[in-house]
């Protein structure tokens, strides 16, 4: 038996475990909102910084495109950016820029430009 629903941090996970009696939990939306949510829960720490999220986004994007997922990549990434907005206000500018781009390669390049800007700060 696995419990899930509205787990967004360590306290939510503990509460879900206590109420349900389940040893295993499933995290849905929060895993898209906070990519490192499992580490955050298990190690009782804050979310990874935006610069790390951007690095992960580029890695995953390059992997998707290398695996021929051009067709799905733009809409999937836009959905992901939308989820990220809840935890990372920094996503706003990137979301606005990427929203109007349809080409997968151009989107990866836009993310890479943001990552370069962030790493210069
Ligand atoms: C991107 C995404 C895909 C999901 N796909 C499925 C699915 O295929 N089948 C299913 O039963 N639930 C699916 N769910 C629902 C989750 O398993 C979960 O029940 C729901 O998101 C509530 O948990 P949460 O509050 O942690 O998001 C999906 C949720 C998300 C966010």
Short mmCIF file of C-alpha atoms and ligand atoms in Angstrom, two decimals:
data_model
loop_
_atom_site.label_atom_id
_atom_site.label_comp_id
_atom_site.label_asym_id
_atom_site.label_seq_id
_atom_site.Cartn_x
_atom_site.Cartn_y
_atom_site.Cartn_z
CA UNK A 1 0.00 0.00 0.00
CA UNK A 2 1.31 3.43 -0.99
CA UNK A 3 -0.18 6.73 0.22
CA UNK A 4 -0.19 9.96 -1.75
CA UNK A 5 -1.74 13.40 -2.14
CA UNK A 6 -0.63 16.95 -1.24
CA UNK A 7 2.91 16.04 -0.15
CA UNK A 8 4.97 19.20 -0.68
CA UNK A 9 7.63 18.96 2.07
CA UNK A 10 9.01 16.90 4.97
CA UNK A 11 6.14 17.76 7.35
CA UNK A 12 3.49 16.76 4.78
CA UNK A 13 5.30 13.44 4.24
CA UNK A 14 5.45 12.73 7.97
CA UNK A 15 1.79 13.63 8.40
CA UNK A 16 0.77 11.40 5.48
CA UNK A 17 2.82 8.53 6.93
CA UNK A 18 1.28 8.99 10.39
CA UNK A 19 -2.33 9.29 9.17
CA UNK A 20 -2.17 6.45 6.62
CA UNK A 21 0.23 4.10 8.40
CA UNK A 22 1.96 3.56 5.02
CA UNK A 23 5.74 3.17 4.90
CA UNK A 24 5.84 4.13 1.21
CA UNK A 25 4.66 7.45 -0.21
CA UNK A 26 4.10 8.68 -3.76
CA UNK A 27 4.80 12.29 -4.69
CA UNK A 28 2.97 13.58 -7.77
CA UNK A 29 2.84 17.30 -8.59
CA UNK A 30 5.56 18.25 -6.11
CA UNK A 31 8.10 16.13 -8.02
CA UNK A 32 7.54 18.44 -11.00
CA UNK A 33 7.49 21.59 -8.86
CA UNK A 34 10.59 20.74 -6.79
CA UNK A 35 12.79 18.34 -8.80
CA UNK A 36 14.71 17.22 -5.71
CA UNK A 37 11.64 16.76 -3.47
CA UNK A 38 12.68 13.26 -2.33
CA UNK A 39 16.08 14.54 -1.12
CA UNK A 40 14.33 17.48 0.51
CA UNK A 41 12.00 15.13 2.41
CA UNK A 42 14.57 12.47 3.32
CA UNK A 43 17.32 14.93 4.33
CA UNK A 44 14.93 17.54 5.78
CA UNK A 45 16.48 20.43 3.84
CA UNK A 46 15.46 23.16 1.42
CA UNK A 47 14.93 22.84 -2.32
CA UNK A 48 17.86 22.81 -4.75
CA UNK A 49 18.70 26.28 -6.18
CA UNK A 50 17.32 27.55 -9.48
CA UNK A 51 20.78 27.25 -11.11
CA UNK A 52 20.72 23.48 -10.41
CA UNK A 53 17.19 23.19 -11.81
CA UNK A 54 18.36 24.90 -15.02
CA UNK A 55 21.33 22.52 -15.28
CA UNK A 56 19.01 19.54 -14.84
CA UNK A 57 16.62 21.00 -17.42
CA UNK A 58 19.40 21.23 -19.99
CA UNK A 59 20.65 17.69 -19.26
CA UNK A 60 17.17 16.21 -19.56
CA UNK A 61 16.40 18.29 -22.66
CA UNK A 62 19.55 17.15 -24.42
CA UNK A 63 18.76 13.54 -23.49
CA UNK A 64 15.19 13.84 -24.77
CA UNK A 65 16.33 15.34 -28.06
CA UNK A 66 19.12 12.74 -28.47
CA UNK A 67 16.40 10.10 -28.04
CA UNK A 68 14.31 11.66 -30.82
CA UNK A 69 11.58 13.18 -28.64
CA UNK A 70 11.49 16.45 -30.64
CA UNK A 71 7.77 16.34 -31.15
CA UNK A 72 6.84 16.14 -27.46
CA UNK A 73 9.66 18.17 -25.92
CA UNK A 74 8.24 21.74 -26.35
CA UNK A 75 4.85 21.03 -24.73
CA UNK A 76 6.36 18.85 -21.98
CA UNK A 77 8.93 21.50 -21.07
CA UNK A 78 6.29 24.25 -21.03
CA UNK A 79 4.15 22.10 -18.70
CA UNK A 80 7.15 21.55 -16.45
CA UNK A 81 7.97 25.29 -16.36
CA UNK A 82 4.39 25.94 -15.33
CA UNK A 83 4.73 23.53 -12.37
CA UNK A 84 8.09 25.05 -11.39
CA UNK A 85 6.49 28.50 -11.01
CA UNK A 86 5.04 27.48 -7.64
CA UNK A 87 8.48 26.94 -6.07
CA UNK A 88 10.79 29.08 -8.23
CA UNK A 89 9.75 32.71 -8.99
CA UNK A 90 12.88 32.90 -11.17
CA UNK A 91 11.10 30.79 -13.80
CA UNK A 92 8.80 33.69 -14.87
CA UNK A 93 11.16 35.28 -17.41
CA UNK A 94 12.15 31.97 -18.97
CA UNK A 95 8.51 30.83 -19.11
CA UNK A 96 7.50 34.02 -20.95
CA UNK A 97 10.37 33.62 -23.47
CA UNK A 98 9.86 29.89 -24.09
CA UNK A 99 6.05 30.01 -24.28
CA UNK A 100 6.10 31.45 -27.80
CA UNK A 101 8.81 29.13 -29.17
CA UNK A 102 7.70 25.98 -30.99
CA UNK A 103 11.08 24.58 -32.05
CA UNK A 104 12.62 22.12 -29.56
CA UNK A 105 16.22 23.05 -30.35
CA UNK A 106 15.49 26.78 -29.93
CA UNK A 107 13.92 26.04 -26.54
CA UNK A 108 17.00 24.14 -25.31
CA UNK A 109 19.12 27.11 -26.47
CA UNK A 110 16.87 29.58 -24.59
CA UNK A 111 17.24 27.50 -21.40
CA UNK A 112 21.03 27.36 -21.92
CA UNK A 113 21.13 31.18 -22.29
CA UNK A 114 19.31 31.56 -18.95
CA UNK A 115 21.72 29.11 -17.34
CA UNK A 116 24.71 31.12 -18.58
CA UNK A 117 23.15 34.32 -17.20
CA UNK A 118 22.51 32.67 -13.80
CA UNK A 119 26.04 31.25 -13.61
CA UNK A 120 27.45 34.76 -14.22
CA UNK A 121 25.55 36.20 -11.23
C1 LIG B 1 2.28 14.49 -14.38
C2 LIG B 1 1.34 13.58 -13.63
C3 LIG B 1 0.98 12.38 -14.20
C4 LIG B 1 0.10 11.52 -13.53
N1 LIG B 1 -0.25 10.35 -14.12
C5 LIG B 1 -1.10 9.51 -13.48
C6 LIG B 1 -1.44 8.26 -14.06
O1 LIG B 1 -1.02 7.93 -15.17
N2 LIG B 1 -2.30 7.45 -13.39
C7 LIG B 1 -2.82 7.80 -12.16
O2 LIG B 1 -3.58 7.01 -11.58
N3 LIG B 1 -2.49 8.97 -11.59
C8 LIG B 1 -1.65 9.83 -12.21
N4 LIG B 1 -1.33 11.03 -11.62
C9 LIG B 1 -1.93 11.39 -10.32
C10 LIG B 1 -0.91 11.16 -9.19
O3 LIG B 1 -0.55 9.82 -9.11
C11 LIG B 1 -1.48 11.59 -7.84
O4 LIG B 1 -2.54 10.74 -7.44
C12 LIG B 1 -2.01 13.00 -7.84
O5 LIG B 1 -1.15 13.87 -8.55
C13 LIG B 1 -2.17 13.50 -6.38
O6 LIG B 1 -0.92 13.49 -5.72
P1 LIG B 1 -0.09 14.85 -5.51
O7 LIG B 1 -0.91 15.71 -4.58
O8 LIG B 1 1.23 14.40 -4.92
O9 LIG B 1 0.06 15.48 -6.86
C14 LIG B 1 -0.45 11.89 -12.27
C15 LIG B 1 -0.05 13.11 -11.70
C16 LIG B 1 0.83 13.95 -12.37
C17 LIG B 1 1.20 15.27 -11.74
#
